[in-house]
């Protein structure tokens, strides 16, 4: 994967989102600033709300709009997208409110009363006074707030990846999950450069306003608009017939997405990728048609979407998921042949030393051991089921991104992790996988899901059917390790082509 080759399109999407959020923030904040300056109660409520928004983590605010928009869409009979651009726009617009609103209110409140009296003395109406007197005096202060809002918005827009909106965050999240630090640096540098460029041009406009230099004002704003127009060309809607391939935010998903993409390109389709989707939104993106195809796991849908707490055999879970998906007009084309299940793991030498081979063996000594998990495991029903079945209770439990979870185990910071059974780091790090004799953890077969629009697309399905049952877990582990290892790194695209060659044999 060439990081630099992906920058133009992602930069355009990032800029489009940030600019739209900033403009929406201005539309809301400017009249609200006027009302707040005129009425103290309105001002306290408005500034209090805008300040409250800033206390909510950006990622949480983005995630909160998903159920809100989903419920609203259901209430009005559908048609409101809960993923992608809209939730990102609304969340970032709220973040843009505070600096614009606060500077606007401060500027209006600090205008010399004598100037206002003079305007009243010559018979100006309230609208004339605002347009001809107050606005010009407040504009330099307001521009400082707009600059702050622009930088905040551009920075927070990197998190929109998690709700399915392409941005420079795609590079950052992909790099973190695959330990490809060049991707992380590329995404960070591009986002920082964009923020600095926009801040610099707005700073020139602010200086021009303060010095009453119209040429500087229009020159800087004109340059910004031209740059925006050029940058947004790659963000134009994809050509009709383009297939969108979804992927969650970890290396195996990036590899499988590229494998699917290669097969569809060979069949004559034009493809694009929406990577880094959160587990909670991926299936909804498929069902709504925002994504045409992606790989999920039977246990994830069984526990998350279906809200099932029982743990039947693997094939029964796949059948249940197939029927449930069909009711939602989603096609389960088949299982890829491997399972990516949660499986408790320890360092091999440590497990042998302690005589631990199963979760049942782990339970009596868990109180003296430290658990490191991925960021969602402790909130998942699998953890509740394992605790109930075995009475597990650890000395401590800390969440990490998957990459750093494995490193916590390797460094001795943690003694146990819920590993992923298809992860290449199991063999590479010589980990011992603990058996689950009570069957508390459901099966997690990798399954290929198609959007409603692809249910009758026989050419589309024919291109993907060779993947069904064709990927053994050992080969998936090797592909994952090719991407995750610290040296001799391969890209997800390289690993996908390696998998493809194995299928051909």
Coordinates of C-alpha atoms in Angstrom, one line a residue:
X1 CA 0.0 0.0 0.0
X2 CA 1.6 3.3 -1.1
X3 CA 0.8 5.8 1.7
X4 CA 1.5 8.8 -0.4
X5 CA -0.7 7.6 -3.3
X6 CA -3.7 7.6 -0.9
X7 CA -3.1 11.1 0.4
X8 CA -4.8 13.2 -2.3
X9 CA -8.2 11.4 -2.1
X10 CA -8.2 11.2 1.7
X11 CA -7.0 14.8 2.0
X12 CA -9.9 15.9 -0.2
X13 CA -12.4 14.0 1.8
X14 CA -10.9 15.3 5.1
X15 CA -11.0 18.9 3.8
X16 CA -14.6 18.6 2.5
X17 CA -15.7 17.3 5.9
X18 CA -13.8 19.9 7.9
X19 CA -14.9 22.8 5.7
X20 CA -18.5 21.7 5.8
X21 CA -18.4 21.4 9.6
X22 CA -16.8 24.8 10.0
X23 CA -19.4 26.5 7.7
X24 CA -22.3 24.8 9.6
X25 CA -20.7 25.9 12.8
X26 CA -20.6 29.5 11.6
X27 CA -24.2 29.4 10.4
X28 CA -25.3 28.3 13.9
X29 CA -22.8 30.3 16.0
X30 CA -23.0 33.8 14.4
X31 CA -26.7 34.5 15.1
X32 CA -26.4 32.7 18.4
X33 CA -23.5 35.0 19.4
X34 CA -25.7 38.1 18.6
X35 CA -28.6 36.7 20.7
X36 CA -26.2 35.8 23.5
X37 CA -24.7 39.2 23.6
X38 CA -28.1 40.8 23.8
X39 CA -29.5 38.4 26.5
X40 CA -27.5 37.2 29.4
X41 CA -29.7 34.1 30.0
X42 CA -29.4 33.0 26.4
X43 CA -25.6 33.6 26.6
X44 CA -25.1 31.5 29.7
X45 CA -27.1 28.6 28.2
X46 CA -25.4 28.8 24.8
X47 CA -21.9 29.1 26.1
X48 CA -22.6 26.5 28.8
X49 CA -23.8 24.0 26.1
X50 CA -20.8 24.7 23.8
X51 CA -18.4 24.3 26.7
X52 CA -20.1 21.0 27.7
X53 CA -19.6 19.7 24.2
X54 CA -15.9 20.3 24.5
X55 CA -15.8 18.0 27.5
X56 CA -17.1 15.0 25.5
X57 CA -14.2 13.0 23.8
X58 CA -14.4 13.4 20.0
X59 CA -14.6 9.7 19.4
X60 CA -17.5 9.4 21.8
X61 CA -19.4 12.3 20.3
X62 CA -19.1 10.7 16.8
X63 CA -20.3 7.4 18.1
X64 CA -23.3 9.0 19.9
X65 CA -24.7 10.3 16.7
X66 CA -24.9 6.8 15.2
X67 CA -27.8 5.6 17.5
X68 CA -29.4 9.0 17.4
X69 CA -29.5 9.2 13.6
X70 CA -30.5 5.5 13.4
X71 CA -33.5 6.1 15.7
X72 CA -34.5 9.2 13.9
X73 CA -34.3 7.4 10.6
X74 CA -36.6 4.7 11.9
X75 CA -39.0 7.3 13.3
X76 CA -39.5 9.0 9.9
X77 CA -39.5 5.8 7.9
X78 CA -35.9 5.7 6.8
X79 CA -33.7 7.8 4.5
X80 CA -31.4 9.4 7.1
X81 CA -27.9 8.0 6.9
X82 CA -26.5 7.1 10.3
X83 CA -23.0 6.5 9.0
X84 CA -20.4 8.4 7.1
X85 CA -20.6 12.1 6.3
X86 CA -23.7 13.2 8.2
X87 CA -22.8 12.0 11.8
X88 CA -19.3 13.3 11.2
X89 CA -20.5 16.7 10.0
X90 CA -22.9 17.1 13.0
X91 CA -20.3 16.1 15.6
X92 CA -17.6 18.3 14.2
X93 CA -19.9 21.2 13.8
X94 CA -20.7 21.1 17.5
X95 CA -16.9 21.1 18.2
X96 CA -16.6 24.3 16.1
X97 CA -19.2 26.2 18.1
X98 CA -17.3 27.2 21.2
X99 CA -14.4 29.3 19.9
X100 CA -16.7 31.1 17.3
X101 CA -19.4 31.7 19.8
X102 CA -17.2 32.7 22.7
X103 CA -15.1 35.2 20.6
X104 CA -18.3 36.6 19.0
X105 CA -19.9 37.2 22.4
X106 CA -16.7 38.6 23.9
X107 CA -16.2 41.0 20.9
X108 CA -19.8 42.3 21.0
X109 CA -19.7 42.8 24.8
X110 CA -16.4 44.8 24.7
X111 CA -17.4 47.3 22.1
X112 CA -17.1 50.9 23.5
X113 CA -20.6 52.0 24.7
X114 CA -19.8 55.4 23.3
X115 CA -19.7 54.0 19.7
X116 CA -23.1 52.3 20.3
X117 CA -24.5 55.6 21.6
X118 CA -23.2 57.4 18.5
X119 CA -24.9 54.9 16.2
X120 CA -28.2 55.3 18.1
X121 CA -27.8 59.1 18.0
X122 CA -27.7 59.1 14.1
X123 CA -30.8 57.0 14.0
X124 CA -29.5 53.6 13.0
X125 CA -31.8 50.7 13.2
X126 CA -30.7 47.6 15.1
X127 CA -29.9 45.8 11.9
X128 CA -27.9 48.8 10.5
X129 CA -26.0 49.1 13.8
X130 CA -25.1 45.4 13.7
X131 CA -24.0 45.5 10.0
X132 CA -22.3 48.8 9.8
X133 CA -20.8 49.3 13.4
X134 CA -20.7 46.1 15.5
X135 CA -19.7 43.6 12.8
X136 CA -16.6 45.5 11.5
X137 CA -15.4 46.1 15.1
X138 CA -16.0 42.4 16.2
X139 CA -14.6 40.8 13.0
X140 CA -10.9 40.7 14.0
X141 CA -11.8 39.0 17.3
X142 CA -14.2 36.7 15.5
X143 CA -11.6 35.6 13.0
X144 CA -9.4 34.5 15.8
X145 CA -12.2 32.2 17.0
X146 CA -12.7 30.9 13.4
X147 CA -9.0 30.1 13.1
X148 CA -9.2 28.1 16.4
X149 CA -12.3 26.3 15.2
X150 CA -10.8 25.4 11.9
X151 CA -7.7 23.8 13.5
X152 CA -9.8 21.9 16.0
X153 CA -12.1 20.7 13.3
X154 CA -9.3 19.5 11.0
X155 CA -7.7 17.6 13.9
X156 CA -10.9 15.9 15.1
X157 CA -11.9 15.0 11.6
X158 CA -9.3 12.2 11.6
X159 CA -11.6 10.3 14.0
X160 CA -14.4 10.2 11.4
X161 CA -12.9 7.0 10.0
X162 CA -14.5 5.1 12.8
X163 CA -18.0 5.9 11.6
X164 CA -17.3 5.2 7.9
X165 CA -16.3 8.6 6.6
X166 CA -13.0 8.6 4.7
X167 CA -10.4 11.0 6.1
X168 CA -6.7 11.1 6.8
X169 CA -7.6 9.1 9.9
X170 CA -7.8 6.1 7.5
X171 CA -4.0 6.2 7.3
X172 CA -3.5 6.7 11.0
X173 CA -5.8 3.9 12.1
X174 CA -4.5 1.5 9.5
X175 CA -0.9 2.2 10.5
X176 CA -1.6 1.7 14.2
X177 CA -3.3 -1.6 13.6
X178 CA -0.6 -3.0 11.2
X179 CA 2.3 -1.4 13.0
X180 CA 3.1 0.5 9.8
X181 CA 4.5 3.7 11.2
X182 CA 5.0 5.3 7.8
X183 CA 1.2 5.3 7.4
X184 CA 0.8 6.8 10.8
X185 CA 3.3 9.5 10.1
X186 CA 1.9 10.2 6.6
X187 CA -1.6 10.7 8.0
X188 CA -0.4 12.8 10.9
X189 CA 1.9 15.0 8.8
X190 CA -0.8 15.5 6.1
X191 CA -3.4 16.5 8.8
X192 CA -1.0 18.8 10.5
X193 CA 0.1 20.4 7.2
X194 CA -3.5 21.0 6.3
X195 CA -4.3 22.6 9.6
X196 CA -1.3 24.8 9.5
X197 CA -2.0 25.9 5.9
X198 CA -5.6 26.8 6.7
X199 CA -4.7 28.5 9.9
X200 CA -2.0 30.5 8.0
X201 CA -4.4 31.7 5.3
X202 CA -7.0 32.6 7.9
X203 CA -4.3 34.4 9.9
X204 CA -3.5 36.5 6.9
X205 CA -7.1 37.4 6.5
X206 CA -7.3 38.3 10.2
X207 CA -4.3 40.5 9.8
X208 CA -5.8 42.2 6.7
X209 CA -9.1 42.8 8.6
X210 CA -7.2 44.4 11.5
X211 CA -5.1 46.6 9.2
X212 CA -8.0 47.3 6.9
X213 CA -6.1 45.9 3.9
X214 CA -8.7 44.6 1.5
X215 CA -6.2 43.2 -0.9
X216 CA -4.7 41.0 1.8
X217 CA -8.1 39.9 2.9
X218 CA -9.4 38.9 -0.5
X219 CA -6.0 37.5 -1.6
X220 CA -5.8 35.1 1.4
X221 CA -9.4 34.0 1.3
X222 CA -9.3 33.7 -2.5
X223 CA -6.2 31.5 -2.2
X224 CA -7.9 29.3 0.3
X225 CA -11.0 28.9 -1.9
X226 CA -9.0 28.1 -4.9
X227 CA -6.9 25.5 -2.9
X228 CA -10.1 24.0 -1.6
X229 CA -11.7 23.8 -5.0
X230 CA -8.6 22.0 -6.4
X231 CA -8.2 19.7 -3.4
X232 CA -11.9 18.7 -3.6
X233 CA -11.6 17.3 -7.1
X234 CA -10.6 13.8 -5.8
X235 CA -13.6 13.9 -3.5
X236 CA -16.2 14.0 -6.3
X237 CA -18.6 11.1 -6.1
X238 CA -17.2 7.8 -7.4
X239 CA -18.2 6.7 -10.9
X240 CA -21.4 4.9 -11.2
X241 CA -20.9 1.2 -10.8
X242 CA -18.0 1.5 -8.3
X243 CA -18.0 -1.2 -5.7
X244 CA -17.4 -0.2 -2.1
X245 CA -15.5 -2.8 0.0
X246 CA -15.8 -2.3 3.8
X247 CA -13.2 -3.3 6.4
X248 CA -13.0 -3.0 10.2
X249 CA -10.0 -1.4 11.9
X250 CA -7.5 -4.3 12.2
X251 CA -4.9 -5.8 9.9
X252 CA -6.8 -9.0 9.0
X253 CA -9.7 -6.9 7.7
X254 CA -7.4 -4.7 5.6
X255 CA -5.9 -7.9 4.0
X256 CA -9.3 -9.5 3.3
X257 CA -10.7 -6.2 1.8
X258 CA -7.7 -6.1 -0.6
X259 CA -8.2 -9.8 -1.5
X260 CA -11.8 -9.1 -2.3
X261 CA -10.9 -6.0 -4.2
X262 CA -8.3 -7.9 -6.4
X263 CA -10.9 -10.5 -7.4
X264 CA -13.5 -7.9 -8.2
X265 CA -11.1 -5.8 -10.2
X266 CA -10.1 -8.9 -12.2
X267 CA -13.9 -9.4 -12.9
X268 CA -14.0 -5.8 -14.3
X269 CA -15.4 -3.9 -11.4
X270 CA -14.0 -0.6 -10.2
X271 CA -13.4 -0.7 -6.4
X272 CA -12.9 1.7 -3.5
X273 CA -12.4 0.9 0.2
X274 CA -14.1 2.2 3.4
X275 CA -11.6 0.9 6.0
X276 CA -11.4 1.4 9.7
X277 CA -15.2 0.9 10.3
X278 CA -16.2 0.2 13.9
X279 CA -17.7 -3.2 14.7
X280 CA -20.9 -1.5 15.8
X281 CA -21.4 0.2 12.4
X282 CA -20.0 -2.2 9.8
X283 CA -23.1 -4.4 9.4
X284 CA -25.4 -1.3 9.3
X285 CA -23.2 0.2 6.6
X286 CA -23.7 -3.0 4.5
X287 CA -27.5 -3.3 5.1
X288 CA -28.0 0.4 4.2
X289 CA -26.0 0.0 1.0
X290 CA -23.1 2.3 2.0
X291 CA -20.9 -0.8 1.6
X292 CA -21.3 -3.5 -1.0
X293 CA -19.3 -6.3 0.6
X294 CA -17.2 -7.0 3.7
X295 CA -16.0 -9.8 5.9
X296 CA -17.5 -10.2 9.4
X297 CA -17.4 -12.9 12.0
X298 CA -20.4 -15.1 12.9
X299 CA -19.9 -14.7 16.6
X300 CA -19.7 -10.9 16.3
X301 CA -23.1 -10.7 14.6
X302 CA -24.5 -13.4 17.0
X303 CA -23.6 -11.5 20.1
X304 CA -23.7 -7.8 18.9
X305 CA -26.4 -7.5 16.3
X306 CA -28.6 -10.4 17.3
X307 CA -28.0 -9.9 21.0
X308 CA -27.8 -13.7 21.6
X309 CA -26.2 -14.9 24.8
X310 CA -26.5 -18.7 24.2
X311 CA -23.5 -20.5 22.7
X312 CA -24.5 -23.3 20.3
X313 CA -22.1 -25.2 18.0
X314 CA -20.3 -23.2 15.3
X315 CA -22.4 -24.4 12.4
X316 CA -25.6 -23.6 14.3
X317 CA -24.3 -20.0 14.8
X318 CA -23.6 -19.7 11.1
X319 CA -27.0 -21.0 10.2
X320 CA -28.7 -18.6 12.6
X321 CA -26.7 -15.6 11.3
X322 CA -27.6 -16.6 7.7
X323 CA -31.3 -16.6 8.5
X324 CA -31.1 -13.4 10.5
X325 CA -29.2 -11.6 7.7
X326 CA -31.6 -12.8 5.0
X327 CA -34.5 -11.2 6.9
X328 CA -32.5 -7.9 6.5
X329 CA -31.9 -8.6 2.8
X330 CA -28.2 -9.2 3.4
X331 CA -26.7 -12.2 1.7
X332 CA -24.2 -14.5 3.5
X333 CA -22.3 -15.9 0.6
X334 CA -20.4 -18.4 2.8
X335 CA -17.6 -19.0 5.3
X336 CA -14.0 -18.3 4.2
X337 CA -12.7 -21.4 5.9
X338 CA -11.1 -20.0 9.1
X339 CA -12.2 -18.8 12.5
X340 CA -11.1 -15.6 14.2
X341 CA -12.3 -16.3 17.7
X342 CA -11.4 -14.8 21.1
X343 CA -9.0 -17.2 22.8
X344 CA -7.3 -16.6 26.1
X345 CA -3.5 -16.7 25.6
X346 CA -0.4 -16.6 27.7
X347 CA 3.3 -16.6 27.0
X348 CA 4.1 -20.2 26.3
X349 CA 6.9 -20.6 28.9
X350 CA 4.8 -18.9 31.5
X351 CA 1.8 -21.2 30.8
X352 CA 4.0 -24.3 31.0
X353 CA 5.6 -23.1 34.2
X354 CA 2.3 -22.5 35.9
X355 CA 0.7 -25.7 34.5
X356 CA -2.1 -23.8 32.7
X357 CA -3.6 -25.3 29.6
X358 CA -7.2 -24.3 29.8
X359 CA -9.4 -21.5 31.1
X360 CA -10.4 -23.9 33.9
X361 CA -6.8 -24.1 34.9
X362 CA -6.4 -20.3 34.8
X363 CA -9.4 -19.5 37.0
X364 CA -7.9 -20.5 40.4
X365 CA -4.8 -18.3 39.9
X366 CA -6.3 -15.5 37.9
X367 CA -6.5 -13.3 41.0
X368 CA -2.7 -12.9 41.0
X369 CA -2.4 -12.2 37.2
X370 CA -2.9 -9.1 35.1
X371 CA -5.1 -9.1 32.0
X372 CA -4.6 -6.9 28.9
X373 CA -7.5 -6.7 26.5
X374 CA -8.5 -5.0 23.3
X375 CA -10.6 -1.9 23.8
X376 CA -14.0 -3.6 23.6
X377 CA -13.6 -7.0 25.1
X378 CA -14.5 -6.1 28.7
X379 CA -17.8 -4.7 27.5
X380 CA -18.6 -7.7 25.3
X381 CA -21.0 -10.6 26.2
X382 CA -18.1 -13.1 25.7
X383 CA -16.3 -11.7 28.8
X384 CA -19.5 -11.9 30.8
X385 CA -20.1 -15.5 29.7
X386 CA -16.5 -16.5 30.5
X387 CA -16.7 -14.9 33.9
X388 CA -20.0 -16.7 34.6
X389 CA -18.8 -20.1 33.4
X390 CA -15.3 -20.1 35.1
X391 CA -15.6 -17.4 37.8
X392 CA -12.6 -15.5 36.4
X393 CA -11.4 -12.5 38.3
X394 CA -8.0 -10.9 37.5
X395 CA -5.8 -8.8 39.7
X396 CA -6.1 -6.0 37.1
X397 CA -7.6 -5.5 33.6
X398 CA -6.5 -2.8 31.2
X399 CA -7.6 -2.2 27.6
X400 CA -5.2 -1.5 24.7
X401 CA -5.2 -1.3 21.0
X402 CA -4.6 -4.8 19.8
X403 CA -1.0 -4.1 18.7
X404 CA -0.1 -2.8 22.2
X405 CA -2.1 -5.6 23.9
X406 CA 0.3 -8.2 22.4
X407 CA 3.2 -6.0 23.4
X408 CA 2.0 -5.7 27.0
X409 CA 2.0 -9.5 27.1
X410 CA 5.4 -9.9 25.6
X411 CA 6.9 -7.3 27.9
X412 CA 5.5 -8.9 31.0
X413 CA 3.2 -6.0 31.8
X414 CA 0.3 -8.4 31.3
X415 CA 0.1 -12.1 32.0
X416 CA -3.0 -13.0 30.0
X417 CA -4.7 -11.6 26.9
X418 CA -7.9 -12.5 24.9
X419 CA -6.0 -13.1 21.6
X420 CA -7.5 -13.7 18.2
X421 CA -7.2 -17.2 16.9
X422 CA -6.2 -16.3 13.4
X423 CA -3.5 -13.8 14.5
X424 CA 0.0 -14.5 13.2
X425 CA 1.5 -13.2 16.5
X426 CA 0.3 -16.4 18.3
X427 CA 3.0 -18.5 16.6
X428 CA 5.5 -15.7 16.2
X429 CA 5.4 -14.8 19.9
X430 CA 5.2 -18.5 21.0
X431 CA 1.9 -18.0 22.8
X432 CA -0.1 -20.8 24.5
X433 CA -3.8 -20.8 23.6
X434 CA -5.9 -21.9 26.5
X435 CA -8.7 -24.3 25.7
X436 CA -12.4 -23.5 26.6
X437 CA -13.7 -26.8 27.9
X438 CA -17.1 -25.3 28.9
X439 CA -17.6 -23.7 25.5
X440 CA -18.3 -20.2 26.8
X441 CA -16.9 -18.4 23.8
X442 CA -19.0 -18.7 20.6
X443 CA -17.6 -19.6 17.2
X444 CA -16.2 -16.8 15.0
X445 CA -16.2 -18.1 11.5
X446 CA -15.1 -15.5 8.9
X447 CA -18.1 -14.9 6.7
X448 CA -18.5 -13.0 3.4
X449 CA -21.5 -10.7 3.5
X450 CA -23.1 -8.9 0.5
X451 CA -25.3 -5.8 0.5
X452 CA -29.0 -6.1 -0.7
X453 CA -28.1 -4.6 -4.1
X454 CA -25.7 -7.5 -4.8
X455 CA -28.1 -10.3 -3.9
X456 CA -28.9 -11.0 -7.6
X457 CA -25.6 -9.8 -9.1
X458 CA -24.4 -13.2 -10.3
X459 CA -21.1 -11.9 -11.9
X460 CA -20.3 -10.2 -8.6
X461 CA -20.9 -13.4 -6.6
X462 CA -19.1 -15.6 -9.1
X463 CA -15.9 -13.4 -8.6
X464 CA -16.0 -14.0 -4.9
X465 CA -17.2 -17.7 -4.6
X466 CA -13.6 -19.1 -5.0
X467 CA -12.9 -17.5 -1.6
X468 CA -15.5 -19.7 0.2
X469 CA -13.9 -22.4 2.3
X470 CA -10.5 -21.6 0.7
X471 CA -8.5 -19.9 3.5
X472 CA -7.2 -22.2 6.3
X473 CA -6.5 -20.5 9.6
X474 CA -2.7 -21.4 9.3
X475 CA -2.5 -19.4 6.1
X476 CA -4.5 -16.5 7.5
X477 CA -2.1 -16.4 10.4
X478 CA 0.9 -16.2 8.1
X479 CA -0.7 -13.4 6.1
X480 CA -1.5 -11.5 9.3
X481 CA 2.0 -11.9 10.5
X482 CA 3.4 -10.6 7.2
X483 CA 1.6 -7.3 8.0
X484 CA 2.0 -7.2 11.8
X485 CA 5.7 -8.1 12.2
X486 CA 8.1 -5.4 13.2
X487 CA 10.7 -5.9 10.4
X488 CA 10.5 -6.9 6.7
X489 CA 7.1 -5.5 6.6
X490 CA 4.6 -6.3 3.9
X491 CA 1.5 -4.2 3.1
X492 CA -2.0 -5.5 3.3
X493 CA -2.0 -5.4 -0.5
X494 CA 1.1 -7.6 -0.6
X495 CA -0.4 -10.1 1.9
X496 CA -3.6 -10.3 -0.1
X497 CA -1.7 -11.1 -3.2
X498 CA 0.2 -13.8 -1.3
X499 CA -3.1 -15.3 -0.1
X500 CA -4.4 -15.1 -3.7
X501 CA -1.5 -17.2 -4.9
X502 CA -2.2 -19.8 -2.4
X503 CA -5.8 -20.0 -3.6
X504 CA -4.6 -20.5 -7.1
X505 CA -2.5 -23.5 -6.1

